[in-house]
Amino acid sequence: MAVGSLVVFIICAVVAVFGAWRMITSHHPVHSALYLVLCFAATAVVYLLLGAPFVAVLQIAVYAGAIMVLFLFVIMYLNLGLARDVLDDRRRRIVVGVAAGALGLLVLMIALFGGGLGQAVKGPMPYRVEDIGVALCGPFALPFEAASVQLLVAMVGVMTIARPELRREADRREAAGR
Amino acid sequence: MTSPIGPALALSAVLFACGVAGVLLRRNILVVYMSIELMLNAANLAFVAFSRLHSALDGQLFVFFSLTVAAAEVAVGLGIVVAVYRKLQSVDVDRVNLLRN
């Protein structure tokens, strides 16, 4: 593996794990959200190293941009104060720490030593971004359309859940029209 | 250009473990959602790493669909959070124990 890409990867990996860890342990939800943005940005650089520029841009635009802004909006909309829930139960902390650590170690060992995945793949990725668009319009056209329907359903569902008065008004209108 | 496959999978595993720990440790429902996002992100990283390993595009396309599912899930989840907060004045998952009313 080239030394340069390895150094960049190690820096990004450390930043990503640091962001994830601080996201869990921060007392304030806004801090958690911002550390998660840091983690996502570092992961986007790893996507670039893995020859996936389209996914890297999606990561920044959709995850760090849209989803985390939505999180911050809801946190500030609800005006949540400090969360005094984390790290206050010592036994639970130890059990969860050991369980999550064992899970991570297990998958890490499989990733590093199982099936000879430890080697690096040489040469450029033989696809470009436009090939993704071609695939989305060709063999993946049906899932692509299904994804759009899913987003529409999610939007309608959120409006129904978050504003029950809309639903009640619709029921009343339907009853009056009958 | 060389790509680190094994280390990327290891990073994916560590991020996933962090997400699991967050879901199990935190009681703030928003932080729980963020941990779920972190786990989805770790799965995406594994998808991209295997896509690179096999020099195939399918993994990146799966990431695209996983991303749309994540976006829809966050929208619905945060809608539920807002509804629950209006009802209970709290975002503690331990207090959300009613199916209706």
mmCIF file of C-alpha atoms in Angstrom:
data_model
loop_
_atom_site.group_PDB
_atom_site.id
_atom_site.type_symbol
_atom_site.label_atom_id
_atom_site.label_comp_id
_atom_site.label_asym_id
_atom_site.label_seq_id
_atom_site.Cartn_x
_atom_site.Cartn_y
_atom_site.Cartn_z
ATOM 1 C CA MET A 1 0.000 0.000 0.000
ATOM 2 C CA ALA A 2 1.267 3.458 -0.814
ATOM 3 C CA VAL A 3 2.504 5.260 2.273
ATOM 4 C CA GLY A 4 0.602 8.465 1.443
ATOM 5 C CA SER A 5 -2.838 6.900 1.232
ATOM 6 C CA LEU A 6 -2.133 4.866 4.368
ATOM 7 C CA VAL A 7 -1.218 7.999 6.329
ATOM 8 C CA VAL A 8 -4.363 9.786 5.117
ATOM 9 C CA PHE A 9 -6.437 6.728 6.003
ATOM 10 C CA ILE A 10 -5.012 6.484 9.512
ATOM 11 C CA ILE A 11 -5.639 10.183 10.192
ATOM 12 C CA CYS A 12 -9.223 9.911 8.917
ATOM 13 C CA ALA A 13 -9.845 6.699 10.856
ATOM 14 C CA VAL A 14 -8.628 8.267 14.098
ATOM 15 C CA VAL A 15 -10.773 11.362 13.518
ATOM 16 C CA ALA A 16 -13.826 9.218 12.668
ATOM 17 C CA VAL A 17 -13.502 7.032 15.767
ATOM 18 C CA PHE A 18 -12.862 10.104 17.936
ATOM 19 C CA GLY A 19 -16.002 11.759 16.544
ATOM 20 C CA ALA A 20 -18.075 8.615 17.087
ATOM 21 C CA TRP A 21 -16.811 8.221 20.653
ATOM 22 C CA ARG A 22 -17.445 11.861 21.563
ATOM 23 C CA MET A 23 -20.885 11.597 19.959
ATOM 24 C CA ILE A 24 -21.782 8.867 22.440
ATOM 25 C CA THR A 25 -20.230 10.522 25.491
ATOM 26 C CA SER A 26 -21.211 14.170 25.004
ATOM 27 C CA HIS A 27 -23.776 15.439 27.481
ATOM 28 C CA HIS A 28 -25.270 18.028 25.151
ATOM 29 C CA PRO A 29 -27.201 16.719 22.081
ATOM 30 C CA VAL A 30 -25.896 19.595 19.923
ATOM 31 C CA HIS A 31 -22.321 18.538 20.688
ATOM 32 C CA SER A 32 -23.257 14.950 19.796
ATOM 33 C CA ALA A 33 -24.646 16.072 16.436
ATOM 34 C CA LEU A 34 -21.585 18.169 15.583
ATOM 35 C CA TYR A 35 -19.188 15.353 16.523
ATOM 36 C CA LEU A 36 -21.217 13.037 14.309
ATOM 37 C CA VAL A 37 -20.777 15.528 11.422
ATOM 38 C CA LEU A 38 -17.018 15.333 12.043
ATOM 39 C CA CYS A 39 -17.188 11.535 11.933
ATOM 40 C CA PHE A 40 -19.168 11.595 8.659
ATOM 41 C CA ALA A 41 -16.718 14.025 7.059
ATOM 42 C CA ALA A 42 -13.766 11.785 7.963
ATOM 43 C CA THR A 43 -15.651 8.783 6.552
ATOM 44 C CA ALA A 44 -16.217 10.705 3.308
ATOM 45 C CA VAL A 45 -12.452 11.004 2.878
ATOM 46 C CA VAL A 46 -12.153 7.236 3.396
ATOM 47 C CA TYR A 47 -14.748 6.779 0.616
ATOM 48 C CA LEU A 48 -12.504 8.865 -1.656
ATOM 49 C CA LEU A 49 -9.555 6.600 -0.797
ATOM 50 C CA LEU A 50 -11.710 3.585 -1.686
ATOM 51 C CA GLY A 51 -12.397 4.972 -5.159
ATOM 52 C CA ALA A 52 -15.996 6.066 -4.520
ATOM 53 C CA PRO A 53 -16.170 9.841 -5.141
ATOM 54 C CA PHE A 54 -19.935 9.714 -5.769
ATOM 55 C CA VAL A 55 -20.574 8.134 -2.375
ATOM 56 C CA ALA A 56 -18.218 10.655 -0.757
ATOM 57 C CA VAL A 57 -20.188 13.589 -2.163
ATOM 58 C CA LEU A 58 -23.473 11.898 -1.187
ATOM 59 C CA GLN A 59 -22.096 11.458 2.321
ATOM 60 C CA ILE A 60 -21.304 15.161 2.672
ATOM 61 C CA ALA A 61 -24.461 16.417 0.966
ATOM 62 C CA VAL A 62 -27.047 14.020 2.398
ATOM 63 C CA TYR A 63 -25.617 12.867 5.737
ATOM 64 C CA ALA A 64 -23.552 15.820 6.925
ATOM 65 C CA GLY A 65 -25.762 18.315 5.095
ATOM 66 C CA ALA A 66 -29.401 17.291 5.138
ATOM 67 C CA ILE A 67 -29.763 14.669 7.874
ATOM 68 C CA MET A 68 -27.596 16.336 10.503
ATOM 69 C CA VAL A 69 -29.167 19.747 9.837
ATOM 70 C CA LEU A 70 -32.536 18.075 10.427
ATOM 71 C CA PHE A 71 -31.195 16.677 13.723
ATOM 72 C CA LEU A 72 -29.874 20.078 14.814
ATOM 73 C CA PHE A 73 -33.157 21.700 13.843
ATOM 74 C CA VAL A 74 -35.161 19.266 15.973
ATOM 75 C CA ILE A 75 -32.745 19.594 18.935
ATOM 76 C CA MET A 76 -33.032 23.367 18.866
ATOM 77 C CA TYR A 77 -36.773 23.290 18.127
ATOM 78 C CA LEU A 78 -37.387 21.160 21.211
ATOM 79 C CA ASN A 79 -34.923 23.320 23.177
ATOM 80 C CA LEU A 80 -33.349 20.325 24.892
ATOM 81 C CA GLY A 81 -30.975 21.021 27.717
ATOM 82 C CA LEU A 82 -28.180 18.850 29.012
ATOM 83 C CA ALA A 83 -28.832 15.133 28.900
ATOM 84 C CA ARG A 84 -27.992 13.719 32.316
ATOM 85 C CA ASP A 85 -28.414 10.145 31.213
ATOM 86 C CA VAL A 86 -25.038 9.014 30.015
ATOM 87 C CA LEU A 87 -22.464 7.321 32.213
ATOM 88 C CA ASP A 88 -24.607 7.553 35.323
ATOM 89 C CA ASP A 89 -25.118 3.793 35.717
ATOM 90 C CA ARG A 90 -21.753 2.190 36.352
ATOM 91 C CA ARG A 91 -22.760 -1.459 35.972
ATOM 92 C CA ARG A 92 -24.612 -0.787 32.723
ATOM 93 C CA ARG A 93 -21.622 1.132 31.401
ATOM 94 C CA ILE A 94 -19.247 -1.758 32.062
ATOM 95 C CA VAL A 95 -21.554 -4.381 30.553
ATOM 96 C CA VAL A 96 -22.233 -2.339 27.423
ATOM 97 C CA GLY A 97 -18.597 -1.378 27.042
ATOM 98 C CA VAL A 98 -17.442 -4.985 27.207
ATOM 99 C CA ALA A 99 -20.208 -6.185 24.842
ATOM 100 C CA ALA A 100 -19.612 -3.495 22.219
ATOM 101 C CA GLY A 101 -15.845 -3.927 22.495
ATOM 102 C CA ALA A 102 -16.103 -7.690 22.029
ATOM 103 C CA LEU A 103 -18.366 -7.220 19.000
ATOM 104 C CA GLY A 104 -15.986 -4.705 17.461
ATOM 105 C CA LEU A 105 -12.946 -6.887 18.148
ATOM 106 C CA LEU A 106 -14.651 -9.938 16.642
ATOM 107 C CA VAL A 107 -15.560 -8.186 13.396
ATOM 108 C CA LEU A 108 -12.151 -6.510 13.334
ATOM 109 C CA MET A 109 -10.371 -9.863 13.584
ATOM 110 C CA ILE A 110 -12.546 -11.301 10.821
ATOM 111 C CA ALA A 111 -11.869 -8.254 8.673
ATOM 112 C CA LEU A 112 -8.122 -8.350 9.178
ATOM 113 C CA PHE A 113 -7.329 -12.077 9.216
ATOM 114 C CA GLY A 114 -10.267 -13.896 7.638
ATOM 115 C CA GLY A 115 -10.224 -14.619 3.924
ATOM 116 C CA GLY A 116 -7.064 -12.675 3.183
ATOM 117 C CA LEU A 117 -8.768 -9.281 3.089
ATOM 118 C CA GLY A 118 -5.783 -7.577 4.668
ATOM 119 C CA GLN A 119 -4.137 -6.825 1.364
ATOM 120 C CA ALA A 120 -4.704 -3.599 -0.523
ATOM 121 C CA VAL A 121 -6.284 -3.540 -3.970
ATOM 122 C CA LYS A 122 -4.040 -1.936 -6.559
ATOM 123 C CA GLY A 123 -4.987 0.051 -9.621
ATOM 124 C CA PRO A 124 -7.787 2.572 -10.108
ATOM 125 C CA MET A 125 -11.438 1.708 -9.676
ATOM 126 C CA PRO A 126 -12.556 0.695 -13.188
ATOM 127 C CA TYR A 127 -15.810 2.674 -12.972
ATOM 128 C CA ARG A 128 -16.639 6.364 -13.066
ATOM 129 C CA VAL A 129 -19.503 8.380 -11.627
ATOM 130 C CA GLU A 130 -21.451 8.335 -14.895
ATOM 131 C CA ASP A 131 -21.534 4.529 -14.748
ATOM 132 C CA ILE A 132 -23.563 4.842 -11.535
ATOM 133 C CA GLY A 133 -26.106 6.993 -13.348
ATOM 134 C CA VAL A 134 -26.287 4.511 -16.221
ATOM 135 C CA ALA A 135 -26.813 1.632 -13.767
ATOM 136 C CA LEU A 136 -29.534 3.572 -11.926
ATOM 137 C CA CYS A 137 -31.405 4.122 -15.205
ATOM 138 C CA GLY A 138 -30.779 0.562 -16.449
ATOM 139 C CA PRO A 139 -30.749 -2.546 -14.241
ATOM 140 C CA PHE A 140 -31.520 -0.599 -11.054
ATOM 141 C CA ALA A 141 -34.390 1.465 -12.493
ATOM 142 C CA LEU A 142 -37.104 -0.331 -10.504
ATOM 143 C CA PRO A 143 -35.411 0.066 -7.080
ATOM 144 C CA PHE A 144 -34.715 3.677 -8.018
ATOM 145 C CA GLU A 145 -38.417 4.339 -8.591
ATOM 146 C CA ALA A 146 -39.270 2.407 -5.423
ATOM 147 C CA ALA A 147 -36.894 4.691 -3.497
ATOM 148 C CA SER A 148 -38.748 7.761 -4.762
ATOM 149 C CA VAL A 149 -42.101 6.266 -3.725
ATOM 150 C CA GLN A 150 -40.592 5.435 -0.334
ATOM 151 C CA LEU A 151 -39.469 9.027 0.181
ATOM 152 C CA LEU A 152 -42.947 10.276 -0.742
ATOM 153 C CA VAL A 153 -44.579 7.846 1.703
ATOM 154 C CA ALA A 154 -42.139 8.925 4.428
ATOM 155 C CA MET A 155 -42.980 12.592 3.804
ATOM 156 C CA VAL A 156 -46.742 12.016 4.036
ATOM 157 C CA GLY A 157 -46.252 9.815 7.094
ATOM 158 C CA VAL A 158 -44.215 12.456 8.905
ATOM 159 C CA MET A 159 -46.877 15.091 8.280
ATOM 160 C CA THR A 160 -49.540 12.719 9.620
ATOM 161 C CA ILE A 161 -47.493 11.826 12.706
ATOM 162 C CA ALA A 162 -46.215 15.244 13.641
ATOM 163 C CA ARG A 163 -49.477 17.169 13.139
ATOM 164 C CA PRO A 164 -52.413 15.087 14.422
ATOM 165 C CA GLU A 165 -54.730 18.094 14.048
ATOM 166 C CA LEU A 166 -54.358 17.740 10.251
ATOM 167 C CA ARG A 167 -55.585 14.172 10.512
ATOM 168 C CA ARG A 168 -58.499 15.130 12.733
ATOM 169 C CA GLU A 169 -59.489 17.905 10.342
ATOM 170 C CA ALA A 170 -59.377 15.505 7.408
ATOM 171 C CA ASP A 171 -61.591 13.056 9.325
ATOM 172 C CA ARG A 172 -64.068 15.814 10.107
ATOM 173 C CA ARG A 173 -64.232 16.922 6.475
ATOM 174 C CA GLU A 174 -64.761 13.365 5.347
ATOM 175 C CA ALA A 175 -67.576 12.901 7.869
ATOM 176 C CA ALA A 176 -69.200 16.186 6.818
ATOM 177 C CA GLY A 177 -69.007 15.288 3.130
ATOM 178 C CA ARG A 178 -70.727 11.988 3.613
ATOM 179 C CA MET B 1 -3.690 4.228 -6.537
ATOM 180 C CA THR B 2 -4.010 1.631 -3.815
ATOM 181 C CA SER B 3 -6.937 1.277 -1.469
ATOM 182 C CA PRO B 4 -6.848 -0.055 2.105
ATOM 183 C CA ILE B 5 -9.587 -2.729 2.168
ATOM 184 C CA GLY B 6 -8.841 -4.535 5.435
ATOM 185 C CA PRO B 7 -8.243 -1.359 7.470
ATOM 186 C CA ALA B 8 -11.445 0.143 6.028
ATOM 187 C CA LEU B 9 -13.415 -2.905 7.176
ATOM 188 C CA ALA B 10 -11.770 -2.619 10.589
ATOM 189 C CA LEU B 11 -12.813 1.039 10.783
ATOM 190 C CA SER B 12 -16.317 -0.011 9.784
ATOM 191 C CA ALA B 13 -16.369 -2.567 12.613
ATOM 192 C CA VAL B 14 -15.177 -0.034 15.196
ATOM 193 C CA LEU B 15 -17.746 2.564 14.081
ATOM 194 C CA PHE B 16 -20.502 -0.064 14.206
ATOM 195 C CA ALA B 17 -19.462 -1.049 17.735
ATOM 196 C CA CYS B 18 -19.565 2.623 18.748
ATOM 197 C CA GLY B 19 -23.088 2.845 17.335
ATOM 198 C CA VAL B 20 -24.190 -0.259 19.266
ATOM 199 C CA ALA B 21 -22.718 1.170 22.471
ATOM 200 C CA GLY B 22 -24.530 4.460 21.869
ATOM 201 C CA VAL B 23 -27.893 2.761 21.354
ATOM 202 C CA LEU B 24 -27.443 0.679 24.510
ATOM 203 C CA LEU B 25 -25.978 3.385 26.742
ATOM 204 C CA ARG B 26 -27.899 6.553 25.969
ATOM 205 C CA ARG B 27 -31.450 7.322 27.023
ATOM 206 C CA ASN B 28 -31.819 10.477 24.966
ATOM 207 C CA ILE B 29 -33.844 9.387 21.945
ATOM 208 C CA LEU B 30 -32.082 11.844 19.620
ATOM 209 C CA VAL B 31 -28.648 10.465 20.507
ATOM 210 C CA VAL B 32 -30.032 6.947 20.006
ATOM 211 C CA TYR B 33 -31.118 7.977 16.490
ATOM 212 C CA MET B 34 -27.676 9.426 15.825
ATOM 213 C CA SER B 35 -26.096 6.130 16.911
ATOM 214 C CA ILE B 36 -28.373 4.287 14.475
ATOM 215 C CA GLU B 37 -27.178 6.649 11.750
ATOM 216 C CA LEU B 38 -23.608 5.820 12.744
ATOM 217 C CA MET B 39 -24.315 2.089 12.344
ATOM 218 C CA LEU B 40 -25.883 2.667 8.914
ATOM 219 C CA ASN B 41 -22.806 4.655 7.989
ATOM 220 C CA ALA B 42 -20.522 1.831 9.112
ATOM 221 C CA ALA B 43 -22.506 -0.605 6.957
ATOM 222 C CA ASN B 44 -22.138 1.790 4.011
ATOM 223 C CA LEU B 45 -18.390 1.838 4.573
ATOM 224 C CA ALA B 46 -18.310 -1.964 4.423
ATOM 225 C CA PHE B 47 -20.373 -1.863 1.212
ATOM 226 C CA VAL B 48 -17.914 0.535 -0.428
ATOM 227 C CA ALA B 49 -14.899 -1.459 0.768
ATOM 228 C CA PHE B 50 -16.255 -4.695 -0.707
ATOM 229 C CA SER B 51 -17.236 -2.846 -3.875
ATOM 230 C CA ARG B 52 -13.598 -1.792 -4.188
ATOM 231 C CA LEU B 53 -12.332 -5.278 -3.367
ATOM 232 C CA HIS B 54 -14.350 -6.866 -6.178
ATOM 233 C CA SER B 55 -13.985 -3.861 -8.509
ATOM 234 C CA ALA B 56 -17.764 -3.888 -8.941
ATOM 235 C CA LEU B 57 -20.229 -1.012 -8.838
ATOM 236 C CA ASP B 58 -23.053 -2.825 -7.012
ATOM 237 C CA GLY B 59 -21.813 -1.910 -3.541
ATOM 238 C CA GLN B 60 -21.923 1.807 -4.291
ATOM 239 C CA LEU B 61 -25.450 1.457 -5.693
ATOM 240 C CA PHE B 62 -26.531 -0.302 -2.489
ATOM 241 C CA VAL B 63 -25.069 2.620 -0.557
ATOM 242 C CA PHE B 64 -27.266 4.936 -2.624
ATOM 243 C CA PHE B 65 -30.408 3.017 -1.654
ATOM 244 C CA SER B 66 -29.279 2.656 1.950
ATOM 245 C CA LEU B 67 -28.890 6.434 2.021
ATOM 246 C CA THR B 68 -32.454 7.027 0.835
ATOM 247 C CA VAL B 69 -33.725 4.593 3.476
ATOM 248 C CA ALA B 70 -31.658 6.430 6.119
ATOM 249 C CA ALA B 71 -33.080 9.783 5.048
ATOM 250 C CA ALA B 72 -36.666 8.495 5.194
ATOM 251 C CA GLU B 73 -35.998 6.815 8.549
ATOM 252 C CA VAL B 74 -34.585 10.000 10.055
ATOM 253 C CA ALA B 75 -37.529 12.071 8.812
ATOM 254 C CA VAL B 76 -40.103 9.647 10.245
ATOM 255 C CA GLY B 77 -38.085 9.145 13.441
ATOM 256 C CA LEU B 78 -37.738 12.850 14.135
ATOM 257 C CA GLY B 79 -41.450 13.318 13.413
ATOM 258 C CA ILE B 80 -42.156 10.689 16.074
ATOM 259 C CA VAL B 81 -39.722 12.432 18.447
ATOM 260 C CA VAL B 82 -41.554 15.732 18.025
ATOM 261 C CA ALA B 83 -44.927 14.031 18.597
ATOM 262 C CA VAL B 84 -43.618 12.216 21.700
ATOM 263 C CA TYR B 85 -42.101 15.412 23.080
ATOM 264 C CA ARG B 86 -45.427 17.218 22.690
ATOM 265 C CA LYS B 87 -47.099 14.424 24.606
ATOM 266 C CA LEU B 88 -44.578 13.775 27.386
ATOM 267 C CA GLN B 89 -42.372 16.902 27.463
ATOM 268 C CA SER B 90 -39.420 14.509 27.451
ATOM 269 C CA VAL B 91 -37.150 12.650 25.007
ATOM 270 C CA ASP B 92 -36.187 9.867 27.411
ATOM 271 C CA VAL B 93 -36.710 6.480 25.756
ATOM 272 C CA ASP B 94 -37.494 4.881 29.125
ATOM 273 C CA ARG B 95 -40.533 7.106 29.476
ATOM 274 C CA VAL B 96 -41.962 6.154 26.078
ATOM 275 C CA ASN B 97 -43.928 3.086 27.111
ATOM 276 C CA LEU B 98 -47.461 3.735 25.835
ATOM 277 C CA LEU B 99 -48.859 2.394 22.588
ATOM 278 C CA ARG B 100 -51.671 4.947 22.491
ATOM 279 C CA ASN B 101 -52.998 7.942 24.408
#
